[in-house]
Short mmCIF file of C-alpha atoms in Angstrom, two decimals:
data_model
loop_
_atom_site.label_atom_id
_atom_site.label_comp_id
_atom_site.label_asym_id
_atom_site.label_seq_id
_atom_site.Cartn_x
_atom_site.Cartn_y
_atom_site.Cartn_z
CA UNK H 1001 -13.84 19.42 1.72
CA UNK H 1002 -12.53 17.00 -0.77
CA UNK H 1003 -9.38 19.10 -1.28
CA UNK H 1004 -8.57 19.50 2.82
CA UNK H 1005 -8.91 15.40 2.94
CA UNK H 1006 -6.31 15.23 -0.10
CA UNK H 1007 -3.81 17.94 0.86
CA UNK H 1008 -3.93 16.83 4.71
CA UNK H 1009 -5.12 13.69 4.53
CA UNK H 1010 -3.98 11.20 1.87
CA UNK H 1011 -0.85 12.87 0.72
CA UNK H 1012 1.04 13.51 3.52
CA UNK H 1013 0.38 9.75 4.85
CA UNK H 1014 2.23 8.51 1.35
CA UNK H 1015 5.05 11.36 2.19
CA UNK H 1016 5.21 10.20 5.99
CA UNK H 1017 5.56 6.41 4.67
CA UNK H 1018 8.70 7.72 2.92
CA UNK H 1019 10.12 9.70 5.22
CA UNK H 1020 9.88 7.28 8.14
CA UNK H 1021 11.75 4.68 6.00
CA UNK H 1022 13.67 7.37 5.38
CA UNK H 1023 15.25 8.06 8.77
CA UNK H 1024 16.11 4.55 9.63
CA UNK H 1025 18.08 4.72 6.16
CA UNK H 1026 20.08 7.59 7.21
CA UNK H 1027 20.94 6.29 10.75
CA UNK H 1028 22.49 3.04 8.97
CA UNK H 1029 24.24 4.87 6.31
CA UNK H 1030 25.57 7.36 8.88
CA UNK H 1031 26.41 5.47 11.70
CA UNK H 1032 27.08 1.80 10.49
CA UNK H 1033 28.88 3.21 7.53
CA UNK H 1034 26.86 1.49 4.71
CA UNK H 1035 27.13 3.98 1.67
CA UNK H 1036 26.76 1.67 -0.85
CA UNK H 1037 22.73 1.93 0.34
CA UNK H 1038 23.10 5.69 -0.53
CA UNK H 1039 22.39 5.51 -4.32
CA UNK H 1040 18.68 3.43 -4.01
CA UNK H 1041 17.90 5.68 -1.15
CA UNK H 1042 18.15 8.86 -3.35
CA UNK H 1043 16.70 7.51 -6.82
CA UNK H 1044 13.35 6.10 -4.28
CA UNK H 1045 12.85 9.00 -2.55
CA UNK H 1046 13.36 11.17 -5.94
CA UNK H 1047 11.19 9.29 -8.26
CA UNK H 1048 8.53 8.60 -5.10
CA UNK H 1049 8.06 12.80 -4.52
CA UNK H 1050 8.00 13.00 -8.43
CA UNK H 1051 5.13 10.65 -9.37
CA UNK H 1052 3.52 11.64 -6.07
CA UNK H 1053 3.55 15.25 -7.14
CA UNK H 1054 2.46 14.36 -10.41
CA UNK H 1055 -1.02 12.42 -9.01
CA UNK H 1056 -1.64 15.37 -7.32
CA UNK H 1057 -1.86 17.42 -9.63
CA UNK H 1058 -3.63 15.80 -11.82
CA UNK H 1059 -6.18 14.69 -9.25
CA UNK H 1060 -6.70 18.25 -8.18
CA UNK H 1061 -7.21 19.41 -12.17
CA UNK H 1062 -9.70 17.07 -13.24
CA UNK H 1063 -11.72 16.67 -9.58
CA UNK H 1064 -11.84 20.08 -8.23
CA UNK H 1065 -14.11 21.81 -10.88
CA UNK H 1066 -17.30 21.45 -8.48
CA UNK H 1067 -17.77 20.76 -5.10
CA UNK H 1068 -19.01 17.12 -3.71
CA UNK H 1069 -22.03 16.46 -2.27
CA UNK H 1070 -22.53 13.70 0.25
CA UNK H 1071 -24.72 10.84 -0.86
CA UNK H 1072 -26.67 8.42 0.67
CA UNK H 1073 -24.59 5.82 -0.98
CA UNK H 1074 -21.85 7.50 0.91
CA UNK H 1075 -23.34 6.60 4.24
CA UNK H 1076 -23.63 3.07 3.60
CA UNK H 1077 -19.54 2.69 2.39
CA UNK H 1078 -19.00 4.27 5.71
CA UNK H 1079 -21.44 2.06 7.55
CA UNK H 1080 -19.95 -1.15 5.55
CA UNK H 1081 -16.39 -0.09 6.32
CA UNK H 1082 -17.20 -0.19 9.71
CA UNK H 1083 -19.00 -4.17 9.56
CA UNK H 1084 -15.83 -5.22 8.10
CA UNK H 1085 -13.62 -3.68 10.26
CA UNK H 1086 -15.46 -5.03 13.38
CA UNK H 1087 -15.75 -8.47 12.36
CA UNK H 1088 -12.10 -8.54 10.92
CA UNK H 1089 -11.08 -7.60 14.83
CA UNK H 1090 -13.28 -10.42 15.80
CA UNK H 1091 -12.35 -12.75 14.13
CA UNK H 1092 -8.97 -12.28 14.68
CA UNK H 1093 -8.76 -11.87 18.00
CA UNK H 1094 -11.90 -13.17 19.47
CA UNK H 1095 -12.20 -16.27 17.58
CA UNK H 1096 -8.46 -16.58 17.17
CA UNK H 1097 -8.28 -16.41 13.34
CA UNK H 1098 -5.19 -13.92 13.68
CA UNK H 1099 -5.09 -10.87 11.82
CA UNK H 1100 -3.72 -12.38 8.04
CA UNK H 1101 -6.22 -15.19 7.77
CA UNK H 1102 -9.45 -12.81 9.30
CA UNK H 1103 -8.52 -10.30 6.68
CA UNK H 1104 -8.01 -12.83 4.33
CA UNK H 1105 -11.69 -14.58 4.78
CA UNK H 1106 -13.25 -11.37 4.65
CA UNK H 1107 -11.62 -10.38 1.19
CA UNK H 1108 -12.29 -13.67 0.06
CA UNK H 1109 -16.19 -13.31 1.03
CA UNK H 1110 -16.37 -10.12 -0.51
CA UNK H 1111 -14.83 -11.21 -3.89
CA UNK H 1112 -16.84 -13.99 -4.14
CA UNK H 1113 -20.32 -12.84 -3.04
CA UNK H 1114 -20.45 -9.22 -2.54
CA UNK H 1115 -18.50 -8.01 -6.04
CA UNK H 1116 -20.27 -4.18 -5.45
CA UNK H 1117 -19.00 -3.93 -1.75
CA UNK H 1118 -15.61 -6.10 -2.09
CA UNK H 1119 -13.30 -3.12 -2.38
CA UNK H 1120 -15.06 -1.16 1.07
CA UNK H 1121 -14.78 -4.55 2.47
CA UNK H 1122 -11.32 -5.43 1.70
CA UNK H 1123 -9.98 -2.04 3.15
CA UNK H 1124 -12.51 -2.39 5.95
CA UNK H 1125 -10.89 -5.79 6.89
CA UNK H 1126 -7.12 -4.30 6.89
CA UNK H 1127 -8.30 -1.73 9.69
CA UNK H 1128 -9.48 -4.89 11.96
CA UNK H 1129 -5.78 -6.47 11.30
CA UNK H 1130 -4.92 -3.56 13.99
CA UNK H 1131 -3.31 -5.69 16.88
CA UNK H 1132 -4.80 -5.07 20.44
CA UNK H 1133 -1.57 -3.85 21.91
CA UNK H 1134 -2.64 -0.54 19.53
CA UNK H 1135 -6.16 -0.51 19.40
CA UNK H 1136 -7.33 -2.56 22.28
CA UNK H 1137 -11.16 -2.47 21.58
CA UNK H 1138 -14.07 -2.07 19.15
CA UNK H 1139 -14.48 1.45 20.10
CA UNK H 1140 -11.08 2.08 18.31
CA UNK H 1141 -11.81 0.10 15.69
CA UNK H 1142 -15.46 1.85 14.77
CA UNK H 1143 -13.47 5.43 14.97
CA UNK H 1144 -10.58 3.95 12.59
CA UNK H 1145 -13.28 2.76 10.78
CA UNK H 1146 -15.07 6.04 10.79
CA UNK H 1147 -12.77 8.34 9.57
CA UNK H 1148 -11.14 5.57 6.87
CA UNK H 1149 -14.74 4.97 5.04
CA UNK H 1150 -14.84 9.57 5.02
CA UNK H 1151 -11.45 9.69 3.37
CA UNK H 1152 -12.20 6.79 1.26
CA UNK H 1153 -15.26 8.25 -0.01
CA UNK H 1154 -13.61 11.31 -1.01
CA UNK H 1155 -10.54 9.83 -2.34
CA UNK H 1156 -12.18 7.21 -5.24
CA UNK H 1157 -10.92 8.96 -7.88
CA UNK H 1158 -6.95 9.19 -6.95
CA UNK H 1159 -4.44 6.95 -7.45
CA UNK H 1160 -6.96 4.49 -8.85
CA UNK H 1161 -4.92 1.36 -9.58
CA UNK H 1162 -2.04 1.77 -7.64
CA UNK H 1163 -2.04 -1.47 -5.24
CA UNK H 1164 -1.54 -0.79 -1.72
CA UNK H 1165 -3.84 2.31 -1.68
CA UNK H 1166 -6.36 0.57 0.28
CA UNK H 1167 -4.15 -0.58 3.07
CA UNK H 1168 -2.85 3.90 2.83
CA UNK H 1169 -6.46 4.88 3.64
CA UNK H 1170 -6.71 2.25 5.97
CA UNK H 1171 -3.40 3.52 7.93
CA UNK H 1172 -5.03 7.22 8.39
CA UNK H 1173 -7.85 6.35 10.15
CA UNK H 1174 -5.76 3.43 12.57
CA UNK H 1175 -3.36 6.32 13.28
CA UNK H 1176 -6.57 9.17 13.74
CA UNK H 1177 -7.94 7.12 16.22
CA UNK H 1178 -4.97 6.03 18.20
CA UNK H 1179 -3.78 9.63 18.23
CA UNK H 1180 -7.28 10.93 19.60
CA UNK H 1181 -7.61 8.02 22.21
CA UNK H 1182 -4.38 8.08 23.10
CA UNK H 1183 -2.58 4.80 21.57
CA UNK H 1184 0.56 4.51 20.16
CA UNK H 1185 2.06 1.79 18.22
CA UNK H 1186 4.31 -0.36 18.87
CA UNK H 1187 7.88 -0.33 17.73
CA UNK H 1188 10.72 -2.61 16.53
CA UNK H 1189 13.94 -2.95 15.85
CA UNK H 1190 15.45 -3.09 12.59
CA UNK H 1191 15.55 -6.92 11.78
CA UNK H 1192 18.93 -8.88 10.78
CA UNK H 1193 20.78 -9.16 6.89
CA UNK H 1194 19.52 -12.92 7.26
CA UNK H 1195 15.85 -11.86 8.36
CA UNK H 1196 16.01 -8.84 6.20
CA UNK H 1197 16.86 -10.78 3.04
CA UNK H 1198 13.85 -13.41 4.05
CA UNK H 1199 11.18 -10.16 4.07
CA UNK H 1200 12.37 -9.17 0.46
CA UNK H 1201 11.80 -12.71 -0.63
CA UNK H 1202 8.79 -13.06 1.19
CA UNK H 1203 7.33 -9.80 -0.67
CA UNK H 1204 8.63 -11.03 -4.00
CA UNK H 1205 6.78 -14.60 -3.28
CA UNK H 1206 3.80 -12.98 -2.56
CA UNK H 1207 3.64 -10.53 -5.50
CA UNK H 1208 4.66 -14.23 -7.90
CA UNK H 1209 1.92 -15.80 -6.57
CA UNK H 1210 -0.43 -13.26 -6.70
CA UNK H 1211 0.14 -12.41 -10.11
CA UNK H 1212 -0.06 -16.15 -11.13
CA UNK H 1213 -3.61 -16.38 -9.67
CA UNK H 1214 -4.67 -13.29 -11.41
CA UNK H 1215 -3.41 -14.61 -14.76
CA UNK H 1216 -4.70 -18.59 -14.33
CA UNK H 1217 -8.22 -18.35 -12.94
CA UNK H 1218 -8.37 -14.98 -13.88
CA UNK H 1219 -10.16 -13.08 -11.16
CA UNK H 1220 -10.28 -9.99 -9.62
CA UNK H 1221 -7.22 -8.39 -7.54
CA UNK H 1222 -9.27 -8.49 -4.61
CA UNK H 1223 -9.58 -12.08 -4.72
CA UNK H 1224 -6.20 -13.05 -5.97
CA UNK H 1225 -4.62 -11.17 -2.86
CA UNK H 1226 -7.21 -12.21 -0.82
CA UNK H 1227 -6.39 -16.17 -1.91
CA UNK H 1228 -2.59 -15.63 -1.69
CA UNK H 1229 -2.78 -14.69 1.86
CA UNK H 1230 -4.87 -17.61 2.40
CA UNK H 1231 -2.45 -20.05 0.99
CA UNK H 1232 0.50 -18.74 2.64
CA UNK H 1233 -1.57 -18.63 5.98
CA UNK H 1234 -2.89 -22.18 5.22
CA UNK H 1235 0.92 -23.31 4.40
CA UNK H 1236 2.31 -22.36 7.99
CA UNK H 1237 -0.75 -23.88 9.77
CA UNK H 1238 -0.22 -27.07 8.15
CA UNK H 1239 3.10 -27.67 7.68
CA UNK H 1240 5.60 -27.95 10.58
CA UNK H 1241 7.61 -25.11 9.67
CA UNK H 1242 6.82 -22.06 11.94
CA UNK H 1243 7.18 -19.05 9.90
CA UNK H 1244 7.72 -15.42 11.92
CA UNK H 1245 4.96 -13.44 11.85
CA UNK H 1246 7.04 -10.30 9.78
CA UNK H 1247 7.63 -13.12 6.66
CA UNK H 1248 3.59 -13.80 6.84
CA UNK H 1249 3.44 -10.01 6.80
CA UNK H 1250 5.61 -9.67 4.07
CA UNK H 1251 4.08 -12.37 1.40
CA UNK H 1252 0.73 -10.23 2.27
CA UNK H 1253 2.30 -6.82 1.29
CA UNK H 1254 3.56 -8.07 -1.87
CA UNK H 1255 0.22 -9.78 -2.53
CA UNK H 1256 -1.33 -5.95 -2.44
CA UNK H 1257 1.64 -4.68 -4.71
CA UNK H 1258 0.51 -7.58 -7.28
CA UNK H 1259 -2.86 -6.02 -6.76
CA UNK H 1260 -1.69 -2.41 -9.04
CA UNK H 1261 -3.72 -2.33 -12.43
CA UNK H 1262 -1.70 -3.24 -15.36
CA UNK H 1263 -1.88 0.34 -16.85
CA UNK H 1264 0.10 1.56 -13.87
CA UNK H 1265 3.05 -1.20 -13.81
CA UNK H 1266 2.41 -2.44 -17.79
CA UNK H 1267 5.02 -5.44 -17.21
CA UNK H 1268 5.59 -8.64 -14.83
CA UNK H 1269 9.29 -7.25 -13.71
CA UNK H 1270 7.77 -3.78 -12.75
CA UNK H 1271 5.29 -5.86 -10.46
CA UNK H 1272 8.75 -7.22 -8.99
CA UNK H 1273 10.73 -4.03 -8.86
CA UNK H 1274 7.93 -2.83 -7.03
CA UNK H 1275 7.68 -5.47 -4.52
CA UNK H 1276 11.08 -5.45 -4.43
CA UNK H 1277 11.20 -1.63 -3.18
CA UNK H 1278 8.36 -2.65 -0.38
CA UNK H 1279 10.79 -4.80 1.19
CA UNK H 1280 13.03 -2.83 1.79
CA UNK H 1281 11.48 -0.35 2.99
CA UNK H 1282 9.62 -2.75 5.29
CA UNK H 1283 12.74 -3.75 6.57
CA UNK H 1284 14.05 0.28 7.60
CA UNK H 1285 10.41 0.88 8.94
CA UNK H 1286 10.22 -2.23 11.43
CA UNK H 1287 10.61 0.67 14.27
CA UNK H 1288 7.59 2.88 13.22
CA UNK H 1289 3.93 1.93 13.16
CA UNK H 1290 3.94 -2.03 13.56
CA UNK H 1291 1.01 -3.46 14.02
CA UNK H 1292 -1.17 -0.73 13.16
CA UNK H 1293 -3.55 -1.61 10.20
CA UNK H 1294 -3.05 -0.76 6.79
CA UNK H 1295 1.27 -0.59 7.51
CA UNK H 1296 1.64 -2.96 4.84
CA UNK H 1297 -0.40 -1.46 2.07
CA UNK H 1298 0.99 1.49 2.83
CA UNK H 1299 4.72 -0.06 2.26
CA UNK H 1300 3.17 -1.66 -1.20
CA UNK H 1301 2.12 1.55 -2.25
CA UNK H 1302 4.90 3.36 -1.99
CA UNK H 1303 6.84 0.98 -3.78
CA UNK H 1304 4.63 0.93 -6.76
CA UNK H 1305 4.17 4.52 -6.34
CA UNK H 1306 7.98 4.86 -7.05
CA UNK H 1307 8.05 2.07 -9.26
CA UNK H 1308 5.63 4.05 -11.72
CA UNK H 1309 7.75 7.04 -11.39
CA UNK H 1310 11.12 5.13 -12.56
CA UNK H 1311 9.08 4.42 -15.64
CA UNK H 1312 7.74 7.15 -16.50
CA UNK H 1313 11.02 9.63 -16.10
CA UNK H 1314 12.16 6.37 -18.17
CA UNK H 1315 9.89 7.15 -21.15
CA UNK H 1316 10.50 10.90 -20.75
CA UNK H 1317 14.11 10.41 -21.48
CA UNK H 1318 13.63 8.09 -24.31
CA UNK H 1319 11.08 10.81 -25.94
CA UNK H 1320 13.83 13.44 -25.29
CA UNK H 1321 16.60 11.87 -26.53
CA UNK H 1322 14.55 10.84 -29.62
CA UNK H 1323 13.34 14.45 -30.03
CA UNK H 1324 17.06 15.44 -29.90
CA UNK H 1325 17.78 12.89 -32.46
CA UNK H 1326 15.19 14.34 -35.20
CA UNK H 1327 16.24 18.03 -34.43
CA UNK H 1328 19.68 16.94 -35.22
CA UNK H 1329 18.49 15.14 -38.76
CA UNK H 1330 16.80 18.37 -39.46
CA UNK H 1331 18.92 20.51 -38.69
CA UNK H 1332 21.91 18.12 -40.87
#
């Protein structure tokens, strides 16, 4: 069972992410003539299959020995996924928090006072971000719910660390349960250079500030995101500056990519690079999924995703090269 969720579950959602990105890429490279786009759209995609193939692999060789058994501890994720999810909807949309700040609350409660449940919570919360014009009612949102808390069950142990993999599981189970009740998501266009530049900013902001709260008050990623989105929320309610809604969106996604455990991005500027890749790929997926929830962790995950697989073909080629250096000694 556990291998059927990660071959056509998980993985394909992360390879989808890409691809969809993907074929907005190639319409503006091909029919708006913009080659110069051509060399960051090969090294992503190439170093995003090649760590993704790499996780799976070693997912499948040190989880697969025995079979899993369903707990009762199981049930009650599920069960929790689906109390988060509903009163994330809620909240947003019956008591008019909006999507970001619901979410937000909820992560924030869960940090502060449920530490054991925060993480069900948190992903829970990015399912009820889902905007009506998707998943119009709570019926949706308990199926999304559903089959999110079943995957996330079975996928604890993969890709542990990588920021935005919440926001992945919470995307399957969004799409699942449009597909089955027969929503579809809404669609974009492809925003302007000016608007486009703003996102990447945006996503860079977010993963800064972030990373700043993790490293002052020193809490959990959970909470710094959770914060972050609360300040930037707080900022355009406040101040008489509307913001769009896609730069709110934006400073949340890089607030997950900040949320990637050090071991996976070791450095601040790989935190950046990563958040860096998000935004654009937010930008070339504005016409697929918007508004479904968990689109935005799913963007942050692929950039760190990618990200982690620049640095790692990195430290491959510096353990070749030095390799090649001490055969050559020798062999002198």
């Amino acid at each position: 069972m556990s291998l059927l969720i990660l071959v056509f579950g998980f993985l394909p959602l992360a390879l989808i992410g890409i691809l969809l990105f993907s074929i907005s890429f190639v319409d503006m490279i091909v029919f708006q003539a913009r080659w110069h786009f051509f060399i960051f759209f090969i090294v992503g995609l190439f170093f995003f299959s090649l760590k993704l193939h790499a996780l799976a692999i070693q997912f499948f060789e040190r989880h697969f020995k025995s079979p899993y058994h369903w707990k009762q501890s199981d049930t009650v994720t599920v069960l929790l996924m689906m109390v988060s999810a509903i009163i994330t909807y809620s909240l947003g949309h019956t008591f008019g928090f909006g999507a970001f700040l619901a979410s937000a609350v909820v992560g924030l409660i869960g940090a502060v006072f449920f530490k054991r449940q925060k993480t069900i919570l948190y992903t829970g919360s990015f399912i009820g971000m889902t905007h009506t014009l998707f998943l119009p009612d709570l019926w949706c949102i308990l199926l999304a719910a559903l089959v999110t808390g079943v995957i996330y069950v079975f996928s604890r142990h993969t890709f542990v660390g990588y920021g935005g993999k919440l926001g992945a599981l919470s995307l399957i189970g969004t799409l699942t349960s449009g597909y089955v009740l027969g929503h579809e998501p809404v669609s974009l266009p492809i925003p302007d250079a000016t608007t486009g530049a703003l996102i990447v900013g945006f996503s860079l902001l977010g993963t800064f500030v972030t990373l700043a709260i993790r490293k002052y008050i020193k809490h959990d990623p959970i909470f710094a995101s959770s914060l972050a989105t609360l300040f930037i929320v707080g900022i355009h309610q406040l101040i008489p500056l509307t913001l769009p809604s896609i730069l709110i969106a934006a400073f949340m996604m890089g607030t997950f990519t900040a949320m990637a455990n050090r071991l996976v991005l070791p450095r601040a500027i790989l935190f950046f690079l990563a958040s860096f890749i998000s935004g654009l790929t937010m930008i070339f997926s504005q016409p697929f999924l918007e508004n479904a929830g968990g689109k935005l962790g799913t963007l942050a995950f692929i950039g760190v995703i990618t990200t982690r697989g620049l640095v790692d073909a990195y430290h491959f080629i510096v353990l070749y090269l030095s390799a090649r250096r001490k055969r050559f000694v020798i062999d002198k």
